[in-house]
Amino acid sequence: MRGLSQYSGQIGIVGGGPAGLLVARELLRLGLNVDVFEASKQVGRPPHCTGIVSVKTLERFSVGSSCVEAVYREAVFVDDRLRVFARVRGSPLAVKLYRPCLEELLAGQVRELGGQLFLGARVVHVDSQGRVLVEGGQVNTYSCIVVADGATRNISKKLFKSRCSWLTGVEVRVELQKRVRCDAFYTFHGPRFSRGFFAWFAPVEDGRKAVIGVGSRDAVVERLNLILKLFDKLVGISSVYERRSGIILGGPPAPKPVIGKAYGIGDALCTSKPFTGGGLYAISVLYRPLALAIRLEKPRVYEEAYKALTRELKLQHFYTKIARNTWPLAKKVLELALRRKCHIDFDRHSSLVSCLFKEG
Ligand SMILES: Cc1cc2nc3c(=O)[nH]c(=O)nc-3n(C[C@H](O)[C@H](O)[C@H](O)COP(=O)(O)OP(=O)(O)OC[C@H]3O[C@@H](n4cnc5c(N)ncnc54)[C@H](O)[C@@H]3O)c2cc1C
């Protein structure tokens, strides 16, 4: 049984994923004490994310490059018949973070700055008055609570009233028999690979290993096995390890990020990029305004940043719905955009559509 005296922070944080830990670090830097409650016994484990982000997102995290395990200059789009139909380039376009490394690094920074991190501490109830109840413990009252409970949204769903679409993602790491090109990742589209999403192949460790995953509305495990067979034929797979699964969110974002004394961030608010399910971008944009709003006791600072970001995410949500329901047409639009040399922003996907209208 945990006693009240253990919890000495001014701000309680539910969830020790990237969102919770980044906010914790920022609050500590602004001079506030924090208690972070993480249900798992270890941060970052089990890993449940590919970790591909833009360079700008990585920079906003302020964690250096020690957790970067691959740098990609190209995203290659492949269709059901294994034909490449688009290539998006950048210098670099994106990096791949090893997620357990990111969370361990952030947890270390939080501890160094004097934050308390309670592992194996599952929060079972939070309210808008700042009260937090940890399983097997007592109620503690904070001046503010940050809810960063991730895609399961066991606490945040009710509090922030988010009605978010989702599907299941499964992923494995594989050791390859043939070394592959390591500066590009591949996405596979069409009903053979996925219903409502896509499959992916992201090389790591100089192309000797790769992460292979699939997100789909149905039969994810069967689809993954099919894709593994296909890659075994193409490049040879000598071993499969680190099998994991998770929830991929598709938006739209929750209507409000602040309810009373509770502030939400990350998957808790369903702020993933709808086309790819990438949630780290929104966290990188929002964690500083959130901490500042708490420090200044001005929720508006956070609400405004949230509004600006979610305007773009809502637009992406709208376009993604169209693209998923009219895939052959959406594929043609992408091909056209690339022929016209439209710039495709890794994070702000709707820039592609505005480019088509401007130049069309
Ligand atoms: C297969 C897959 C691939 C993905 N690939 C990418 C990608 O390439 N790029 C990208 O940007 N995004 C990707 N994502 C999405 C990304 O993983 C999430 O957006 C990101 O992890 C969200 O961070 P978070 O801190 O909000 O939540 P999480 O990382 O889920 O962290 C939440 C934490 O809260 C803890 N928790 C939950 N409930 C409680 C509770 N009641 N009490 C205490 N602790 C609790 C959990 O244990 C967890 O540690 C992927 C997701 C999946 C499933």
Short mmCIF file of C-alpha atoms and ligand atoms in Angstrom, two decimals:
data_model
loop_
_atom_site.label_atom_id
_atom_site.label_comp_id
_atom_site.label_asym_id
_atom_site.label_seq_id
_atom_site.Cartn_x
_atom_site.Cartn_y
_atom_site.Cartn_z
CA MET A 1 0.00 0.00 0.00
CA ARG A 2 1.44 3.34 -1.01
CA GLY A 3 1.26 6.12 1.58
CA LEU A 4 0.48 9.75 0.82
CA SER A 5 3.93 10.89 1.93
CA GLN A 6 5.55 9.19 -1.06
CA TYR A 7 3.85 11.59 -3.43
CA SER A 8 5.39 14.99 -2.99
CA GLY A 9 5.07 16.63 -6.42
CA GLN A 10 2.85 19.58 -7.26
CA ILE A 11 1.81 18.05 -10.57
CA GLY A 12 0.69 14.44 -11.08
CA ILE A 13 1.40 12.83 -14.46
CA VAL A 14 -0.43 9.70 -15.60
CA GLY A 15 1.70 7.70 -18.04
CA GLY A 16 5.48 7.49 -18.53
CA GLY A 17 5.48 7.29 -22.34
CA PRO A 18 7.10 10.04 -24.44
CA ALA A 19 4.22 12.47 -23.82
CA GLY A 20 4.22 12.12 -20.02
CA LEU A 21 8.01 12.16 -19.72
CA LEU A 22 8.54 15.16 -22.02
CA VAL A 23 5.97 17.20 -20.08
CA ALA A 24 7.56 16.06 -16.80
CA ARG A 25 11.01 17.18 -17.96
CA GLU A 26 9.70 20.55 -19.09
CA LEU A 27 7.76 21.19 -15.87
CA LEU A 28 10.86 20.36 -13.83
CA ARG A 29 12.90 22.79 -15.93
CA LEU A 30 10.27 25.43 -15.20
CA GLY A 31 10.71 24.82 -11.47
CA LEU A 32 7.72 22.59 -10.65
CA ASN A 33 7.90 19.19 -8.93
CA VAL A 34 6.28 16.20 -10.57
CA ASP A 35 5.13 12.67 -9.71
CA VAL A 36 4.96 10.44 -12.80
CA PHE A 37 2.84 7.28 -12.54
CA GLU A 38 3.67 4.53 -15.02
CA ALA A 39 1.71 1.26 -15.05
CA SER A 40 4.59 -0.82 -16.50
CA LYS A 41 7.53 -1.89 -14.38
CA GLN A 42 9.96 -0.47 -16.96
CA VAL A 43 9.59 2.61 -19.16
CA GLY A 44 9.44 2.00 -22.91
CA ARG A 45 8.63 -1.69 -22.52
CA PRO A 46 7.14 -3.57 -24.11
CA PRO A 47 8.05 -1.52 -27.21
CA HIS A 48 4.97 -0.69 -29.27
CA CYS A 49 5.97 1.76 -31.95
CA THR A 50 8.15 1.89 -35.08
CA GLY A 51 9.43 5.32 -34.05
CA ILE A 52 9.72 6.99 -37.47
CA VAL A 53 9.63 10.78 -37.12
CA SER A 54 10.67 13.82 -39.09
CA VAL A 55 13.96 15.50 -38.26
CA LYS A 56 12.03 18.52 -36.94
CA THR A 57 10.12 16.33 -34.53
CA LEU A 58 13.36 14.79 -33.28
CA GLU A 59 14.85 18.26 -32.82
CA ARG A 60 11.84 19.45 -30.80
CA PHE A 61 12.31 16.48 -28.44
CA SER A 62 15.79 17.85 -27.51
CA VAL A 63 17.25 14.40 -26.91
CA GLY A 64 20.21 14.47 -29.30
CA SER A 65 20.66 11.58 -31.70
CA SER A 66 21.72 8.70 -29.45
CA CYS A 67 18.38 6.86 -29.91
CA VAL A 68 18.36 7.20 -33.73
CA GLU A 69 18.79 3.74 -35.26
CA ALA A 70 18.24 4.63 -38.92
CA VAL A 71 18.19 7.70 -41.18
CA TYR A 72 15.92 7.58 -44.24
CA ARG A 73 16.22 9.71 -47.38
CA GLU A 74 13.29 8.15 -49.17
CA ALA A 75 9.84 6.67 -48.55
CA VAL A 76 8.87 4.19 -51.25
CA PHE A 77 5.18 3.46 -51.91
CA VAL A 78 4.44 -0.02 -53.25
CA ASP A 79 1.09 -1.36 -54.47
CA ASP A 80 -0.63 -4.75 -54.27
CA ARG A 81 1.28 -6.02 -57.30
CA LEU A 82 4.58 -5.03 -55.75
CA ARG A 83 4.99 -2.13 -58.16
CA VAL A 84 6.56 1.07 -56.89
CA PHE A 85 4.08 3.87 -57.59
CA ALA A 86 5.62 6.78 -55.69
CA ARG A 87 8.83 7.88 -54.04
CA VAL A 88 9.00 10.77 -51.59
CA ARG A 89 12.48 12.13 -50.97
CA GLY A 90 14.07 14.39 -48.36
CA SER A 91 17.55 15.04 -47.07
CA PRO A 92 16.91 13.34 -44.76
CA LEU A 93 13.18 12.64 -44.93
CA ALA A 94 12.86 10.95 -41.54
CA VAL A 95 14.72 9.13 -38.79
CA LYS A 96 13.85 6.00 -36.87
CA LEU A 97 14.08 6.15 -33.10
CA TYR A 98 14.48 3.07 -30.94
CA ARG A 99 11.57 3.71 -28.62
CA PRO A 100 12.80 1.93 -25.46
CA CYS A 101 15.96 4.06 -25.73
CA LEU A 102 13.92 7.28 -26.02
CA GLU A 103 11.83 6.56 -22.93
CA GLU A 104 14.85 5.38 -20.88
CA LEU A 105 16.76 8.54 -21.82
CA LEU A 106 13.83 10.81 -20.89
CA ALA A 107 13.19 8.93 -17.63
CA GLY A 108 16.87 9.44 -16.72
CA GLN A 109 16.58 13.19 -17.40
CA VAL A 110 13.39 13.42 -15.30
CA ARG A 111 15.10 11.69 -12.36
CA GLU A 112 18.22 13.87 -12.69
CA LEU A 113 16.06 16.98 -12.49
CA GLY A 114 14.50 15.69 -9.26
CA GLY A 115 11.21 14.27 -10.61
CA GLN A 116 9.69 11.18 -9.00
CA LEU A 117 8.90 8.26 -11.29
CA PHE A 118 6.67 5.56 -9.82
CA LEU A 119 6.89 2.35 -11.88
CA GLY A 120 4.27 -0.40 -11.67
CA ALA A 121 1.87 2.33 -10.51
CA ARG A 122 -1.43 2.04 -12.38
CA VAL A 123 -3.74 5.01 -11.97
CA VAL A 124 -7.34 3.86 -11.67
CA HIS A 125 -9.12 7.17 -11.34
CA VAL A 126 -8.51 10.84 -12.14
CA ASP A 127 -10.94 13.72 -11.89
CA SER A 128 -11.04 17.32 -13.06
CA GLN A 129 -10.41 18.55 -9.49
CA GLY A 130 -6.84 17.24 -9.46
CA ARG A 131 -7.48 13.98 -7.59
CA VAL A 132 -5.53 10.88 -8.58
CA LEU A 133 -6.08 7.34 -7.29
CA VAL A 134 -3.32 4.80 -7.82
CA GLU A 135 -4.19 1.10 -7.65
CA GLY A 136 -3.57 -0.16 -4.12
CA GLY A 137 -2.96 3.38 -2.84
CA GLN A 138 -4.75 6.44 -1.55
CA VAL A 139 -6.19 9.47 -3.26
CA ASN A 140 -3.71 12.30 -3.73
CA THR A 141 -4.68 15.81 -4.80
CA TYR A 142 -2.48 17.80 -7.18
CA SER A 143 -2.67 21.38 -8.31
CA CYS A 144 -2.82 19.98 -11.87
CA ILE A 145 -2.82 16.55 -13.51
CA VAL A 146 -1.37 15.68 -16.90
CA VAL A 147 -3.11 12.71 -18.51
CA ALA A 148 -0.80 10.92 -20.96
CA ASP A 149 -2.13 7.36 -20.78
CA GLY A 150 -1.61 6.58 -24.48
CA ALA A 151 -3.77 4.79 -27.01
CA THR A 152 -5.64 2.57 -24.52
CA ARG A 153 -7.09 5.84 -23.14
CA ASN A 154 -8.35 4.03 -20.05
CA ILE A 155 -8.39 7.30 -18.06
CA SER A 156 -8.53 9.94 -20.79
CA LYS A 157 -11.42 8.62 -22.88
CA LYS A 158 -14.11 9.65 -20.38
CA LEU A 159 -12.39 12.79 -19.18
CA PHE A 160 -11.74 14.35 -22.59
CA LYS A 161 -14.66 12.73 -24.43
CA SER A 162 -12.49 11.72 -27.41
CA ARG A 163 -14.23 9.52 -29.97
CA CYS A 164 -11.29 8.26 -31.89
CA SER A 165 -11.07 5.70 -34.69
CA TRP A 166 -8.43 3.01 -34.28
CA LEU A 167 -7.10 -0.25 -35.65
CA THR A 168 -4.57 -2.84 -34.57
CA GLY A 169 -0.92 -2.80 -35.55
CA VAL A 170 1.53 -5.71 -35.25
CA GLU A 171 5.23 -5.52 -35.78
CA VAL A 172 8.32 -7.74 -35.64
CA ARG A 173 12.05 -7.27 -35.94
CA VAL A 174 13.73 -9.62 -38.36
CA GLU A 175 17.27 -10.55 -39.22
CA LEU A 176 17.84 -10.58 -42.97
CA GLN A 177 19.94 -13.03 -44.96
CA LYS A 178 20.67 -10.46 -47.66
CA ARG A 179 21.70 -6.96 -46.68
CA VAL A 180 19.23 -4.38 -48.05
CA ARG A 181 19.47 -0.70 -48.87
CA CYS A 182 19.21 1.08 -45.51
CA ASP A 183 18.38 4.70 -46.44
CA ALA A 184 14.75 4.09 -47.51
CA PHE A 185 11.65 2.67 -45.85
CA TYR A 186 8.78 1.06 -47.74
CA THR A 187 5.01 1.16 -47.31
CA PHE A 188 2.74 -1.42 -48.95
CA HIS A 189 -0.81 -0.46 -49.91
CA GLY A 190 -3.90 -2.30 -51.11
CA PRO A 191 -6.24 -5.03 -49.86
CA ARG A 192 -3.63 -7.78 -50.06
CA PHE A 193 -1.60 -6.06 -47.37
CA SER A 194 -4.17 -4.24 -45.29
CA ARG A 195 -7.77 -3.18 -44.92
CA GLY A 196 -7.92 0.52 -44.08
CA PHE A 197 -4.17 1.10 -43.54
CA PHE A 198 -0.87 -0.29 -44.90
CA ALA A 199 2.11 -2.52 -44.16
CA TRP A 200 5.69 -1.30 -43.73
CA PHE A 201 9.32 -2.40 -43.99
CA ALA A 202 11.89 -0.25 -42.20
CA PRO A 203 15.55 -1.37 -42.40
CA VAL A 204 17.82 -0.88 -39.38
CA GLU A 205 21.42 -1.74 -38.45
CA ASP A 206 22.90 -0.98 -41.89
CA GLY A 207 20.24 -3.00 -43.68
CA ARG A 208 21.03 -6.26 -41.89
CA LYS A 209 17.83 -6.15 -39.88
CA ALA A 210 14.39 -4.62 -40.38
CA VAL A 211 11.12 -3.87 -38.70
CA ILE A 212 8.17 -5.32 -40.58
CA GLY A 213 4.67 -4.32 -39.54
CA VAL A 214 1.09 -4.15 -40.61
CA GLY A 215 -1.92 -2.17 -39.47
CA SER A 216 -5.33 -3.35 -40.54
CA ARG A 217 -8.99 -3.42 -39.59
CA ASP A 218 -8.90 -7.22 -39.74
CA ALA A 219 -6.67 -10.32 -39.65
CA VAL A 220 -3.45 -8.48 -38.72
CA VAL A 221 -1.60 -11.59 -37.62
CA GLU A 222 -2.50 -13.55 -40.77
CA ARG A 223 -1.51 -10.56 -42.90
CA LEU A 224 1.79 -10.18 -41.08
CA ASN A 225 2.58 -13.87 -41.64
CA LEU A 226 1.80 -13.42 -45.31
CA ILE A 227 4.11 -10.41 -45.56
CA LEU A 228 6.86 -12.27 -43.70
CA LYS A 229 6.60 -15.11 -46.24
CA LEU A 230 6.86 -12.59 -49.04
CA PHE A 231 9.99 -10.96 -47.58
CA ASP A 232 11.48 -14.35 -46.88
CA LYS A 233 11.26 -15.02 -50.63
CA LEU A 234 12.59 -11.58 -51.56
CA VAL A 235 15.49 -11.10 -49.13
CA GLY A 236 15.56 -14.15 -46.85
CA ILE A 237 14.64 -13.92 -43.16
CA SER A 238 16.90 -15.83 -40.78
CA SER A 239 15.10 -14.98 -37.52
CA VAL A 240 12.02 -13.17 -36.23
CA TYR A 241 12.07 -11.57 -32.77
CA GLU A 242 10.51 -8.75 -30.66
CA ARG A 243 6.94 -9.51 -31.78
CA ARG A 244 4.63 -6.77 -30.52
CA SER A 245 1.26 -5.20 -31.10
CA GLY A 246 -0.49 -1.96 -30.33
CA ILE A 247 -3.32 0.38 -31.12
CA ILE A 248 -2.92 2.76 -34.08
CA LEU A 249 -5.14 5.82 -33.79
CA GLY A 250 -6.74 7.60 -36.71
CA GLY A 251 -8.27 10.74 -35.18
CA PRO A 252 -10.10 13.04 -34.98
CA PRO A 253 -8.49 14.80 -32.01
CA ALA A 254 -10.45 15.32 -28.78
CA PRO A 255 -12.45 18.56 -28.77
CA LYS A 256 -10.79 20.06 -25.64
CA PRO A 257 -7.34 19.46 -24.18
CA VAL A 258 -8.06 20.90 -20.71
CA ILE A 259 -10.91 19.87 -18.39
CA GLY A 260 -10.73 21.66 -15.03
CA LYS A 261 -7.31 20.82 -13.56
CA ALA A 262 -6.67 17.95 -15.98
CA TYR A 263 -4.52 18.52 -19.09
CA GLY A 264 -4.34 15.83 -21.79
CA ILE A 265 -1.54 15.15 -24.28
CA GLY A 266 -0.49 12.54 -26.85
CA ASP A 267 -2.54 9.51 -27.84
CA ALA A 268 -4.75 10.31 -24.83
CA LEU A 269 -6.20 13.10 -26.99
CA CYS A 270 -5.99 11.14 -30.20
CA THR A 271 -3.67 13.61 -31.91
CA SER A 272 -2.02 11.08 -34.26
CA LYS A 273 -1.49 11.96 -37.89
CA PRO A 274 -4.51 10.17 -39.36
CA PHE A 275 -2.86 8.80 -42.49
CA THR A 276 0.08 7.12 -40.74
CA GLY A 277 -1.03 6.90 -37.09
CA GLY A 278 2.19 8.74 -36.14
CA GLY A 279 1.59 10.31 -32.75
CA LEU A 280 5.04 11.62 -31.85
CA TYR A 281 4.80 14.73 -34.04
CA ALA A 282 1.87 16.24 -32.09
CA ILE A 283 3.55 15.48 -28.77
CA SER A 284 6.71 17.28 -29.92
CA VAL A 285 4.67 20.38 -30.78
CA LEU A 286 2.49 20.42 -27.66
CA TYR A 287 4.58 19.41 -24.66
CA ARG A 288 6.21 22.81 -24.17
CA PRO A 289 3.00 24.92 -24.44
CA LEU A 290 1.34 22.50 -22.00
CA ALA A 291 4.07 22.88 -19.39
CA LEU A 292 4.13 26.65 -19.84
CA ALA A 293 0.35 26.88 -19.42
CA ILE A 294 0.59 25.01 -16.12
CA ARG A 295 3.54 27.15 -14.96
CA LEU A 296 1.73 30.40 -15.80
CA GLU A 297 -1.63 29.02 -14.60
CA LYS A 298 -3.03 30.04 -17.98
CA PRO A 299 -4.77 27.06 -19.66
CA ARG A 300 -5.41 29.30 -22.66
CA VAL A 301 -1.72 29.11 -23.64
CA TYR A 302 -2.16 25.37 -24.17
CA GLU A 303 -5.65 25.58 -25.64
CA GLU A 304 -4.43 27.95 -28.35
CA ALA A 305 -1.47 25.76 -29.32
CA TYR A 306 -3.80 22.76 -29.37
CA LYS A 307 -6.30 24.55 -31.56
CA ALA A 308 -3.63 25.52 -34.10
CA LEU A 309 -2.29 21.98 -34.31
CA THR A 310 -5.63 20.21 -34.44
CA ARG A 311 -6.90 22.46 -37.26
CA GLU A 312 -4.28 20.78 -39.46
CA LEU A 313 -4.94 17.30 -38.00
CA LYS A 314 -8.68 17.61 -38.63
CA LEU A 315 -7.97 18.46 -42.25
CA GLN A 316 -5.66 15.45 -42.51
CA HIS A 317 -8.43 13.34 -40.97
CA PHE A 318 -10.86 14.49 -43.65
CA TYR A 319 -8.43 13.80 -46.53
CA THR A 320 -7.42 10.44 -45.06
CA LYS A 321 -11.05 9.31 -44.98
CA ILE A 322 -11.39 10.16 -48.66
CA ALA A 323 -8.08 8.48 -49.54
CA ARG A 324 -8.95 5.26 -47.68
CA ASN A 325 -12.37 5.00 -49.30
CA THR A 326 -11.17 5.75 -52.82
CA TRP A 327 -7.69 4.18 -52.78
CA PRO A 328 -7.05 3.82 -56.55
CA LEU A 329 -8.05 7.47 -56.98
CA ALA A 330 -5.94 8.61 -54.02
CA LYS A 331 -2.98 6.72 -55.50
CA LYS A 332 -3.42 8.68 -58.74
CA VAL A 333 -3.53 11.96 -56.78
CA LEU A 334 -0.25 11.06 -55.09
CA GLU A 335 1.34 10.19 -58.43
CA LEU A 336 0.12 13.50 -59.87
CA ALA A 337 1.44 15.46 -56.89
CA LEU A 338 4.85 13.90 -57.33
CA ARG A 339 4.87 14.56 -61.08
CA ARG A 340 4.16 18.20 -60.28
CA LYS A 341 7.03 18.15 -57.79
CA CYS A 342 4.75 19.13 -54.91
CA HIS A 343 6.60 19.27 -51.63
CA ILE A 344 5.24 16.60 -49.29
CA ASP A 345 5.74 17.57 -45.68
CA PHE A 346 6.33 14.48 -43.53
CA ASP A 347 4.12 15.92 -40.77
CA ARG A 348 1.69 18.31 -42.44
CA HIS A 349 0.17 15.97 -45.03
CA SER A 350 -2.54 18.37 -46.12
CA SER A 351 0.19 20.55 -47.68
CA LEU A 352 0.03 18.06 -50.58
CA VAL A 353 -3.61 18.87 -51.29
CA SER A 354 -3.07 22.63 -51.08
CA CYS A 355 -0.16 22.26 -53.51
CA LEU A 356 -2.40 20.42 -56.00
CA PHE A 357 -5.00 23.16 -55.85
CA LYS A 358 -2.44 25.95 -56.16
CA GLU A 359 -0.66 24.41 -59.08
CA GLY A 360 -3.63 22.73 -60.68
C1 LIG B 1 2.64 -0.58 -34.40
C2 LIG B 1 2.75 0.90 -34.15
C3 LIG B 1 3.67 1.65 -34.86
C4 LIG B 1 3.76 3.04 -34.64
N1 LIG B 1 4.69 3.73 -35.34
C5 LIG B 1 4.81 5.07 -35.16
C6 LIG B 1 5.79 5.82 -35.87
O1 LIG B 1 6.54 5.27 -36.67
N2 LIG B 1 5.86 7.16 -35.63
C7 LIG B 1 5.05 7.80 -34.74
O2 LIG B 1 5.15 9.03 -34.58
N3 LIG B 1 4.13 7.11 -34.05
C8 LIG B 1 3.99 5.76 -34.22
N4 LIG B 1 3.06 5.06 -33.51
C9 LIG B 1 2.22 5.79 -32.56
C10 LIG B 1 3.01 6.07 -31.27
O3 LIG B 1 3.40 4.83 -30.70
C11 LIG B 1 2.16 6.83 -30.27
O4 LIG B 1 1.60 7.95 -30.88
C12 LIG B 1 3.00 7.29 -29.06
O5 LIG B 1 3.55 6.19 -28.38
C13 LIG B 1 2.13 8.10 -28.11
O6 LIG B 1 2.86 8.43 -26.97
P1 LIG B 1 2.08 8.62 -25.59
O7 LIG B 1 3.09 9.00 -24.59
O8 LIG B 1 0.89 9.48 -25.81
O9 LIG B 1 1.50 7.16 -25.27
P2 LIG B 1 2.28 5.80 -24.96
O10 LIG B 1 3.57 5.74 -25.66
O11 LIG B 1 1.30 4.71 -25.21
O12 LIG B 1 2.57 5.90 -23.41
C14 LIG B 1 1.53 5.84 -22.48
C15 LIG B 1 2.09 5.28 -21.20
O13 LIG B 1 1.08 5.37 -20.19
C16 LIG B 1 1.06 4.17 -19.45
N5 LIG B 1 -0.29 4.05 -18.90
C17 LIG B 1 -1.44 3.82 -19.57
N6 LIG B 1 -2.48 3.81 -18.71
C18 LIG B 1 -1.97 4.07 -17.48
C19 LIG B 1 -2.55 4.19 -16.20
N7 LIG B 1 -3.86 4.05 -16.01
N8 LIG B 1 -1.75 4.45 -15.14
C20 LIG B 1 -0.40 4.59 -15.32
N9 LIG B 1 0.21 4.47 -16.51
C21 LIG B 1 -0.57 4.22 -17.59
C22 LIG B 1 1.42 3.09 -20.46
O14 LIG B 1 1.96 1.95 -19.81
C23 LIG B 1 2.44 3.80 -21.33
O15 LIG B 1 3.77 3.62 -20.89
C24 LIG B 1 2.92 3.68 -33.70
C25 LIG B 1 2.00 2.91 -32.98
C26 LIG B 1 1.91 1.55 -33.20
C27 LIG B 1 0.91 0.75 -32.41
#
